[in-house]
Short mmCIF file of C-alpha atoms in Angstrom, two decimals:
data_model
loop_
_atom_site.label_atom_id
_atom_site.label_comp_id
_atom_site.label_asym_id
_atom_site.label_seq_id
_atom_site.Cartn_x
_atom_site.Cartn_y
_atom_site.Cartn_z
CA UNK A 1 -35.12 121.29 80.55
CA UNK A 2 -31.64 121.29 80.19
CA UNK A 3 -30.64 120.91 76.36
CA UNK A 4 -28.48 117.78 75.08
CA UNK A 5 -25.08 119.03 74.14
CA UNK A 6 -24.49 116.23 71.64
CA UNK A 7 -26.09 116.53 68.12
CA UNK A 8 -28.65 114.49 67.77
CA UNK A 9 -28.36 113.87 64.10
CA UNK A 10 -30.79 111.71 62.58
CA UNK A 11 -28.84 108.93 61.92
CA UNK A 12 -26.96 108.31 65.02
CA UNK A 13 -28.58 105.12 67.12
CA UNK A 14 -28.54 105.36 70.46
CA UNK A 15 -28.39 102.17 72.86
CA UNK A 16 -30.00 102.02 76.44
CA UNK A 17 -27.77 99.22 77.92
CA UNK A 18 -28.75 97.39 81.02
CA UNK A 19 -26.89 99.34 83.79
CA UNK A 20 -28.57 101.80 86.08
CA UNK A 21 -31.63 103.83 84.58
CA UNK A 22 -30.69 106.91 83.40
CA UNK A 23 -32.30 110.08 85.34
CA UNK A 24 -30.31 113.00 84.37
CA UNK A 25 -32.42 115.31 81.62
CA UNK A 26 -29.54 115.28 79.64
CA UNK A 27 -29.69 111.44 78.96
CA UNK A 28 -33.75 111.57 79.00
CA UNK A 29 -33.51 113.76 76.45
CA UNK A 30 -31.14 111.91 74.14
CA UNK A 31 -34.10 108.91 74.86
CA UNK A 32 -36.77 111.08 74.22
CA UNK A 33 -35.29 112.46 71.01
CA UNK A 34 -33.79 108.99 69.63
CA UNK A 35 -34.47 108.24 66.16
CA UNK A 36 -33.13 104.67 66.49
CA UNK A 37 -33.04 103.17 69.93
CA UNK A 38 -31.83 99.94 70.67
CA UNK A 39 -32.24 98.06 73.88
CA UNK A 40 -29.97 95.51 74.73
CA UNK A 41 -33.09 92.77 76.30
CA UNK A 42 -33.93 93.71 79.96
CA UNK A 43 -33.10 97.48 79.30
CA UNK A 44 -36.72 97.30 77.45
CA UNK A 45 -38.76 96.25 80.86
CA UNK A 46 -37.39 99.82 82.02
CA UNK A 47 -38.91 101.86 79.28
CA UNK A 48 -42.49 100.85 80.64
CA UNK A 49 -43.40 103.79 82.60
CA UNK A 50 -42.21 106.46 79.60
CA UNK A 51 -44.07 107.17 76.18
CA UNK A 52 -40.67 105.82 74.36
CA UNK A 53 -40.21 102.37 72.46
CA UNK A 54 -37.36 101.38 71.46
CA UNK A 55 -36.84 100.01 67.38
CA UNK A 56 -35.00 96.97 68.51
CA UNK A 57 -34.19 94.71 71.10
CA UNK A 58 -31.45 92.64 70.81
CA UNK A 59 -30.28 89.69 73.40
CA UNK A 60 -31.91 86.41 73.74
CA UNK A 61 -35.51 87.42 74.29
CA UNK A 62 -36.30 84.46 76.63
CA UNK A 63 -37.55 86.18 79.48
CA UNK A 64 -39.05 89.34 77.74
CA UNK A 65 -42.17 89.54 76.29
CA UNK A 66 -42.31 93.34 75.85
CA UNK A 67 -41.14 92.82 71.93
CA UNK A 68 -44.65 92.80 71.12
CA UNK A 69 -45.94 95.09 73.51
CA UNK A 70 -43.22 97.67 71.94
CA UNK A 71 -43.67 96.36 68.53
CA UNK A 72 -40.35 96.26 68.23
CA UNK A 73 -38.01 94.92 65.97
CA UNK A 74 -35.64 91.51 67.12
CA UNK A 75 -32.31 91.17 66.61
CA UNK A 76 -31.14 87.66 67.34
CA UNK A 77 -27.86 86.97 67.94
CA UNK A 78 -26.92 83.83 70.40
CA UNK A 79 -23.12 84.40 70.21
CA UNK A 80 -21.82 83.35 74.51
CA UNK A 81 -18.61 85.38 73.14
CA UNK A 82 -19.89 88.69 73.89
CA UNK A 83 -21.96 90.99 75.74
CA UNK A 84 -25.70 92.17 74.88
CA UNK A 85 -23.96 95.67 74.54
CA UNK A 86 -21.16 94.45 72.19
CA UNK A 87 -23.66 92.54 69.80
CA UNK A 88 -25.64 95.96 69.53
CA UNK A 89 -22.36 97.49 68.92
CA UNK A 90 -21.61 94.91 66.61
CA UNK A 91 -24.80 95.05 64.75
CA UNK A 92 -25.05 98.49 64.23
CA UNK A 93 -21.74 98.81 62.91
CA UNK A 94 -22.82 95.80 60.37
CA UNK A 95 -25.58 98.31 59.37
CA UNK A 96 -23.02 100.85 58.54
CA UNK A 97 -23.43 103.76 61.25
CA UNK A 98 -19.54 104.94 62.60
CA UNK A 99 -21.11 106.52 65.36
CA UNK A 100 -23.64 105.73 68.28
CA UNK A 101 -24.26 106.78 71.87
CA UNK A 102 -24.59 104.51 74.86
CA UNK A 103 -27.02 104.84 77.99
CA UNK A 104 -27.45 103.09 80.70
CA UNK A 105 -23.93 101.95 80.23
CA UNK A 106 -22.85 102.28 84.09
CA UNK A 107 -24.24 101.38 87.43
CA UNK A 108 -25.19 98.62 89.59
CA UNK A 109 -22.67 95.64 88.53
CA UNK A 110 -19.23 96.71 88.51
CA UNK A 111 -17.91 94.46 86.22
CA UNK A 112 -20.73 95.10 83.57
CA UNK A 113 -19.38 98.81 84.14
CA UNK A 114 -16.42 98.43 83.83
CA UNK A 115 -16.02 96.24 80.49
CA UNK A 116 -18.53 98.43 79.45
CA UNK A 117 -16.14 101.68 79.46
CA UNK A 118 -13.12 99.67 77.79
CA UNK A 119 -15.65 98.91 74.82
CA UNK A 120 -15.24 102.64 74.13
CA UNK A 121 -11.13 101.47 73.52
CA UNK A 122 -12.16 98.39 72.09
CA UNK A 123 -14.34 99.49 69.14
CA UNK A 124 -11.91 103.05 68.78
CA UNK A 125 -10.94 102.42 65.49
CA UNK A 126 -14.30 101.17 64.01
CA UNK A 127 -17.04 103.26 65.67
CA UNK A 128 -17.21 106.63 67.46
CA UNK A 129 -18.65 105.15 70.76
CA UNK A 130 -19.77 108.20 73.45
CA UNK A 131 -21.41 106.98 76.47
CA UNK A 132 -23.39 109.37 78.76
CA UNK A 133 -24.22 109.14 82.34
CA UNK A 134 -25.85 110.38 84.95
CA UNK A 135 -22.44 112.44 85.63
CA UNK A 136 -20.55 112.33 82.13
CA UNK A 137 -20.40 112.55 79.03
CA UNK A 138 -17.52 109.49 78.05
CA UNK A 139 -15.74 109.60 74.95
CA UNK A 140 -12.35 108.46 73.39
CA UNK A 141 -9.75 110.14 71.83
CA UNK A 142 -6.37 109.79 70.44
CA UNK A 143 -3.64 111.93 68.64
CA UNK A 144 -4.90 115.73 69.08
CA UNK A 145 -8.89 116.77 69.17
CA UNK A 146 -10.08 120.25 70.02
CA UNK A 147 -13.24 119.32 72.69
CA UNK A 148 -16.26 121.39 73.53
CA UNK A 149 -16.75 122.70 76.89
CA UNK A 150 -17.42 125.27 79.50
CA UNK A 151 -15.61 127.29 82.19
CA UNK A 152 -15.56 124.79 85.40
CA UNK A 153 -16.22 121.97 83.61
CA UNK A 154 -14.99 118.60 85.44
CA UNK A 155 -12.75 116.75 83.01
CA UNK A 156 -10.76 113.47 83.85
CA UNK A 157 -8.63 111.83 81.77
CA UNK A 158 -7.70 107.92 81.59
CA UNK A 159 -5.91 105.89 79.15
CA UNK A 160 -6.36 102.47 78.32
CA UNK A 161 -3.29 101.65 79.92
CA UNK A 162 -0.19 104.33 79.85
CA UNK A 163 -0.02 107.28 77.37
CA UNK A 164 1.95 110.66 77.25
CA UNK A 165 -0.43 113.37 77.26
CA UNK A 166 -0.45 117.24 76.84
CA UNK A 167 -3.49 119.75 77.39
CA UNK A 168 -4.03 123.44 76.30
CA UNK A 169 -7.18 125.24 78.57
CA UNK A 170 -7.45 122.97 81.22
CA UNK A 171 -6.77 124.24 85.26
CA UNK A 172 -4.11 121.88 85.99
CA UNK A 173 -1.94 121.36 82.67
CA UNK A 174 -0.08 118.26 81.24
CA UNK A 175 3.12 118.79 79.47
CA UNK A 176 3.86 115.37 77.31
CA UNK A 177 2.75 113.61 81.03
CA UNK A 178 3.27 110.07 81.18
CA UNK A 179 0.05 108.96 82.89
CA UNK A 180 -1.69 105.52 83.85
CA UNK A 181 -4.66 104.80 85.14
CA UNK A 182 -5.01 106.30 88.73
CA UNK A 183 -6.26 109.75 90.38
CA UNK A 184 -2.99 111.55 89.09
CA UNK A 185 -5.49 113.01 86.06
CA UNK A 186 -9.23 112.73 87.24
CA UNK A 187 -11.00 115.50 88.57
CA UNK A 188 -9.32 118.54 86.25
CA UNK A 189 -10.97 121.77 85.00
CA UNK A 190 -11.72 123.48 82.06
CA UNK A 191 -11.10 126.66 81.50
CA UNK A 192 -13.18 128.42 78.91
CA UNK A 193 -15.56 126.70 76.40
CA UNK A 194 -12.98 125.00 74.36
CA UNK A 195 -10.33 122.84 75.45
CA UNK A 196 -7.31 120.35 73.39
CA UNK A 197 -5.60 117.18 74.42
CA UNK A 198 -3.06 115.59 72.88
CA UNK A 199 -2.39 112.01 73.69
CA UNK A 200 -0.06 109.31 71.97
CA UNK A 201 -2.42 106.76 72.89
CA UNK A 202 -6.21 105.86 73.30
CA UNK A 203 -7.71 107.89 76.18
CA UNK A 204 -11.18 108.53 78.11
CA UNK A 205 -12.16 111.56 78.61
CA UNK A 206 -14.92 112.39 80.96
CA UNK A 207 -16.86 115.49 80.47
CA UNK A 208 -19.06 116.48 83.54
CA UNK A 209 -22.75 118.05 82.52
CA UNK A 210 -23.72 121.74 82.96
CA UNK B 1 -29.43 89.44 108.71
CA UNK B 2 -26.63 87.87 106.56
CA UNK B 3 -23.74 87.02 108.05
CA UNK B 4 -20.72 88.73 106.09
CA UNK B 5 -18.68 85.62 104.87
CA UNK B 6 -15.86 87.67 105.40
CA UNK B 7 -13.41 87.48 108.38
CA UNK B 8 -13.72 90.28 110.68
CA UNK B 9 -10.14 90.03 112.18
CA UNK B 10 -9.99 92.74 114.73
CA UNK B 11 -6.92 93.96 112.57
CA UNK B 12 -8.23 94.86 109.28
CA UNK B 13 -9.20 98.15 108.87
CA UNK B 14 -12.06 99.01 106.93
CA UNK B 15 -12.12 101.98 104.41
CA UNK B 16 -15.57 103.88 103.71
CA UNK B 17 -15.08 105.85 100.24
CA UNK B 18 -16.73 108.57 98.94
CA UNK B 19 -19.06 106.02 96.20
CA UNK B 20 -22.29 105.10 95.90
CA UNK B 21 -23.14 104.73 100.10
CA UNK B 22 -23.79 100.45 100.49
CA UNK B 23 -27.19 99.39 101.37
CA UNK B 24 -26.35 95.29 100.86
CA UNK B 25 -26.69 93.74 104.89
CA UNK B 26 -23.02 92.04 104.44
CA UNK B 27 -21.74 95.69 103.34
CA UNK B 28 -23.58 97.10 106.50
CA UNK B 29 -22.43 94.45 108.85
CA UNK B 30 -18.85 94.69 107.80
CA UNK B 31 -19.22 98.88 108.64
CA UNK B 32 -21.15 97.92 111.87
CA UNK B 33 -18.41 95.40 113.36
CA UNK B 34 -15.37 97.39 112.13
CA UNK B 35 -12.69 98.22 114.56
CA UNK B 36 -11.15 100.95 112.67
CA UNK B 37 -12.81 102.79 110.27
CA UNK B 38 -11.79 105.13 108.24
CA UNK B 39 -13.18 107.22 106.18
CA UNK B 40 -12.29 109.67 103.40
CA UNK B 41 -13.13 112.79 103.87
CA UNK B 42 -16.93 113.67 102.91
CA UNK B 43 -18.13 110.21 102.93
CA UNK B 44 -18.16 110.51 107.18
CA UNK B 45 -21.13 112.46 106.52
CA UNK B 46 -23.29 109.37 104.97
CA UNK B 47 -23.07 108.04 108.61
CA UNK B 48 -24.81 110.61 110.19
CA UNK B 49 -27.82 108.17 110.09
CA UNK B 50 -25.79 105.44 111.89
CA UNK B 51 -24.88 104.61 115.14
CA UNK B 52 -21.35 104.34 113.29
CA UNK B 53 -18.34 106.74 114.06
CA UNK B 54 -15.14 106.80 111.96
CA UNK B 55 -12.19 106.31 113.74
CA UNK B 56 -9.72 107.98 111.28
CA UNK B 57 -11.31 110.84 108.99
CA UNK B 58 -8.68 111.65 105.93
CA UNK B 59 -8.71 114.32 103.60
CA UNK B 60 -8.99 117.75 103.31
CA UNK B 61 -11.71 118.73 105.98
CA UNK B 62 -12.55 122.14 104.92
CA UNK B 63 -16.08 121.47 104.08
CA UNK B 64 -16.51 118.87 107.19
CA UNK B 65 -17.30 119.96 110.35
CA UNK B 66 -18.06 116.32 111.24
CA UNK B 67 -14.58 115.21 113.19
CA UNK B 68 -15.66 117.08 116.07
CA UNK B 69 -19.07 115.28 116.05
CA UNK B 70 -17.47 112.21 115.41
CA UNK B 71 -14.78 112.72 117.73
CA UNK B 72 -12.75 111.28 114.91
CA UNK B 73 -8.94 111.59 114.93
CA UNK B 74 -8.25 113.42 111.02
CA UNK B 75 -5.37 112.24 109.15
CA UNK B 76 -3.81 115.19 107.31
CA UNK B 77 -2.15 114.53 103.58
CA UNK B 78 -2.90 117.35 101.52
CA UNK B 79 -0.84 115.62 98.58
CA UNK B 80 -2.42 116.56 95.39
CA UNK B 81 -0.83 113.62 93.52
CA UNK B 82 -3.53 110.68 94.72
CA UNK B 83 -7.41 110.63 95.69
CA UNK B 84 -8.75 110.33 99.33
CA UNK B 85 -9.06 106.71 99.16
CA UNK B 86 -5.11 106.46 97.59
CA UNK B 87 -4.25 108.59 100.62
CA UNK B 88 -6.10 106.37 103.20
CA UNK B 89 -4.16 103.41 101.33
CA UNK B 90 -1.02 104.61 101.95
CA UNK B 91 -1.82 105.58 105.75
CA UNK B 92 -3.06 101.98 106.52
CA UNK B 93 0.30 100.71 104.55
CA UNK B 94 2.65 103.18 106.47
CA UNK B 95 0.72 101.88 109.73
CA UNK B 96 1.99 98.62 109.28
CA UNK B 97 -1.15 96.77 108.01
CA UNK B 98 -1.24 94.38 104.62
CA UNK B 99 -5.14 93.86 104.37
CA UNK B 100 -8.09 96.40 104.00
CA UNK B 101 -11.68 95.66 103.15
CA UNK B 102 -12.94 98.82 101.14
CA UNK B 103 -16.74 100.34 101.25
CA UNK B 104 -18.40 102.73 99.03
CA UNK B 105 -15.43 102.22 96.30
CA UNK B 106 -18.32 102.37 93.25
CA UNK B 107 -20.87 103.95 91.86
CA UNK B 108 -21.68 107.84 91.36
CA UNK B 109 -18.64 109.24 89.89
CA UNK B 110 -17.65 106.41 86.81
CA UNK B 111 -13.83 107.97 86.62
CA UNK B 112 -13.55 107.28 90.50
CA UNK B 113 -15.36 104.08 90.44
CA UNK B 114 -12.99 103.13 87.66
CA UNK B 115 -9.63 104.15 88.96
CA UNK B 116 -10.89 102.76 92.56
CA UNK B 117 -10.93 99.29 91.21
CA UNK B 118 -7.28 99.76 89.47
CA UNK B 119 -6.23 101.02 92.69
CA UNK B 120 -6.14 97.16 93.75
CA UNK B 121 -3.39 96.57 90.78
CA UNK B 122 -1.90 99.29 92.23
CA UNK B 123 -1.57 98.52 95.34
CA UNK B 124 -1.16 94.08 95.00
CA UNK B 125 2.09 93.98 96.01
CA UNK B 126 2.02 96.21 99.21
CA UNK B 127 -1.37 95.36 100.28
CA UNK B 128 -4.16 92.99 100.15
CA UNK B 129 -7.63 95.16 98.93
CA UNK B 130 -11.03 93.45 99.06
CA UNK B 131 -13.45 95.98 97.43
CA UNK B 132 -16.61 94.76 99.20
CA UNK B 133 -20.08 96.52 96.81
CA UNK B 134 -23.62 96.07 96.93
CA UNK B 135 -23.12 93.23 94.17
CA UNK B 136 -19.49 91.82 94.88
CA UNK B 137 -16.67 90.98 96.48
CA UNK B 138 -14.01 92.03 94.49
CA UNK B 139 -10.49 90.46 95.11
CA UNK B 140 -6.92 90.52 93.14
CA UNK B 141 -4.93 87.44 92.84
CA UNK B 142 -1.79 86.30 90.46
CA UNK B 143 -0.63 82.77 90.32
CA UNK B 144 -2.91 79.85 91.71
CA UNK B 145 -5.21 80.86 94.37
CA UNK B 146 -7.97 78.58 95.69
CA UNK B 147 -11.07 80.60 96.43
CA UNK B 148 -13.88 79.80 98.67
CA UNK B 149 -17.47 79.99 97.05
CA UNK B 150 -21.00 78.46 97.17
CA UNK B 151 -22.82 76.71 94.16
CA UNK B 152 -23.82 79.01 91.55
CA UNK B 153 -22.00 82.20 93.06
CA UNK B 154 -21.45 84.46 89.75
CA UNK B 155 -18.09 85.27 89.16
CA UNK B 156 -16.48 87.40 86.85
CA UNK B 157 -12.77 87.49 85.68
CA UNK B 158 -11.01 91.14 84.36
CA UNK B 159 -7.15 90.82 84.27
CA UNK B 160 -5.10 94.62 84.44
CA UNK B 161 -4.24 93.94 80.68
CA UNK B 162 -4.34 90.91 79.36
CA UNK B 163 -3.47 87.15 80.91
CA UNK B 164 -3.44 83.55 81.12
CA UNK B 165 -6.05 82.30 82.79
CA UNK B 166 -7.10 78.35 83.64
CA UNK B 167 -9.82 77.51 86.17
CA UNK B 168 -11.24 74.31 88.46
CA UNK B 169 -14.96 74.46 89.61
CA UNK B 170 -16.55 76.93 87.23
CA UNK B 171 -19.39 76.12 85.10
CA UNK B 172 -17.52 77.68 81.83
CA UNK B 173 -13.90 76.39 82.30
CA UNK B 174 -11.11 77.95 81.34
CA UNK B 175 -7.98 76.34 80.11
CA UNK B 176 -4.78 78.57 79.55
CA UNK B 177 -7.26 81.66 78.15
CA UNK B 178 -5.64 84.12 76.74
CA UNK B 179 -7.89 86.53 78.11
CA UNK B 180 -8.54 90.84 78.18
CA UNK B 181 -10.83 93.57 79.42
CA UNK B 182 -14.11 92.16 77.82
CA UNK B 183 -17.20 90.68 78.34
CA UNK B 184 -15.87 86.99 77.46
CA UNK B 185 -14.88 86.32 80.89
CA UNK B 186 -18.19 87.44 82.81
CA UNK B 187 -20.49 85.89 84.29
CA UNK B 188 -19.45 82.56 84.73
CA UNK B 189 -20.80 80.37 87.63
CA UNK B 190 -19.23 78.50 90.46
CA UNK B 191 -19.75 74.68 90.67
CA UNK B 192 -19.28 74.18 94.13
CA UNK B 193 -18.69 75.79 97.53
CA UNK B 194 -14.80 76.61 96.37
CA UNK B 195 -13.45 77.04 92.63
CA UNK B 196 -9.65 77.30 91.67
CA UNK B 197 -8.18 79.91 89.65
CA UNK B 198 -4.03 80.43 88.20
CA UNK B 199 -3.36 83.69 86.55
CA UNK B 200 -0.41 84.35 84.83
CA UNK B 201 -1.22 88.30 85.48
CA UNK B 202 -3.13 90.05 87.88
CA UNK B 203 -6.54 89.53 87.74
CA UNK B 204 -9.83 90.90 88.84
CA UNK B 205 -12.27 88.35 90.75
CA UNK B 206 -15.67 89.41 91.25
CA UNK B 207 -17.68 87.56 93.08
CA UNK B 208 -21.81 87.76 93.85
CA UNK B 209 -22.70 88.08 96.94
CA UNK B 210 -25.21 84.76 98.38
#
């Protein structure tokens, strides 16, 4: 199996959100290896078939009775404001963790999907949010980060709404580019196992697995 | 089978992207009674299964041997500033036509899926995208628009950036919202069999399918 490239330290929850199930080993094993998980309600009824429970569900619980089956723990919050997602966002950053990782964060309905990946923006400044798919790893950066990668790897780059961005070790590089969100800067490459970005403003970057 | 609820004018073309292939009947029956389809590049090959031929393939067909099977006429624009789907677009535009229905726009690929549905921002002005999904209908509109609908249709609301929204006919009204790219305008309901909607900005409407 392949191995997770994201430390899994001890003390960094990971959500399962209610998007499509996760199949790729990388996320399984992120699940598998989860010292806090946290299922946002219906994202529980999917766990069923695998020898994981999660440590809390959060949502209103109305049409799940798998809380006791998992003898989990319940997090109630009946806010209409926000998402099941954001209120496990929300709560975990009440409980003090800065960083978490998201599953299940993508799929099946688009506009779940797609408020999902501006939550990554939303919560920048408060909590380290990286979200990992069946295709990516997601994560947010601004100002200048050195990232892991690997030679090849598929990296595609979208701000939250303009930004001026330069890269050092990627196929196709950006010289202080003045992007947006369109094709102009999805589908780059990496060149070796390390590459930088610089970006004046808040920007995706999506990392494609080994 | 369920009759697609929208018009099939012999004019609009119909794109098939390189997403998640549809399996929904009104996403099938909108591909079946299509008068020109195009599609981009490798997603020709998901119709292998179908008594379905692309009119138009676009792209570069290196890896496609499938326009001579086809019989497909192949659009060549080996720009490397815009994706497939951007380059079938622009074809449809320089061709004279203002409306498109597009397949296949989501899933797989969350970078493409995203930039896909900014591509209708994009593209408001010159042309008139309907994203057409598995789970919605997904339409642009800015100003007042009155929209037809059926009684407890979901719809969702995701402006480019941020707007002023008011509504008519939805279970959770809203009155001059100053609304963003979040989960507070999701999943809202309409009343009746049409719902009104005024925008200051341009604005996402996702609608469920019946």
């Amino acid at each position: 199996m392949q191995k997770s490239r994201i430390k899994l330290h001890s003390n960094v929850p990971v959500i399962l959100a209610n998007g499509i199930f996760p199949k790729h080993d990388m996320c399984l094993d992120i699940l598998r290896n989860a010292k806090i998980l946290i299922c946002t309600d219906g994202s529980a009824n999917q766990l069923n078939s695998l020898p994981i429970k999660p440590t809390y569900i959060i949502g209103d619980l109305d049409s799940i009775d798998k809380c006791k089956t998992f003898n989990s723990k319940i997090i109630h919050d009946k806010s209409q404001d926000n998402t099941d997602l954001e209120k496990a966002i929300e709560w975990i950053y009440s409980e003090g963790y800065r960083d978490v990782i998201i599953l299940g964060a993508t799929g099946l309905r688009e506009d779940m999907s797609l408020i999902n990946q501006f939550l990554i923006f939303k919560y920048f400044k408060k909590i380290n949010i990286t979200t990992v798919t069946d295709h990516f790893t997601i994560s947010c950066i601004k100002g200048e980060k050195e990232i892991d990668s690997f030679e090849n790897q598929l990296v595609s780059l979208i701000p939250e709404n303009r930004a001026i961005v330069s890269s050092k070790g990627l196929k196709f590089e950006l010289e202080k580019a003045n992007i947006s969100i369109d094709g102009k800067t999805i589908s780059n490459k990496s060149k070796k196992n390390k590459f930088k970005i610089t970006s004046s403003e808040k920007l995706l970057v999506f990392q494609s697995h080994k």
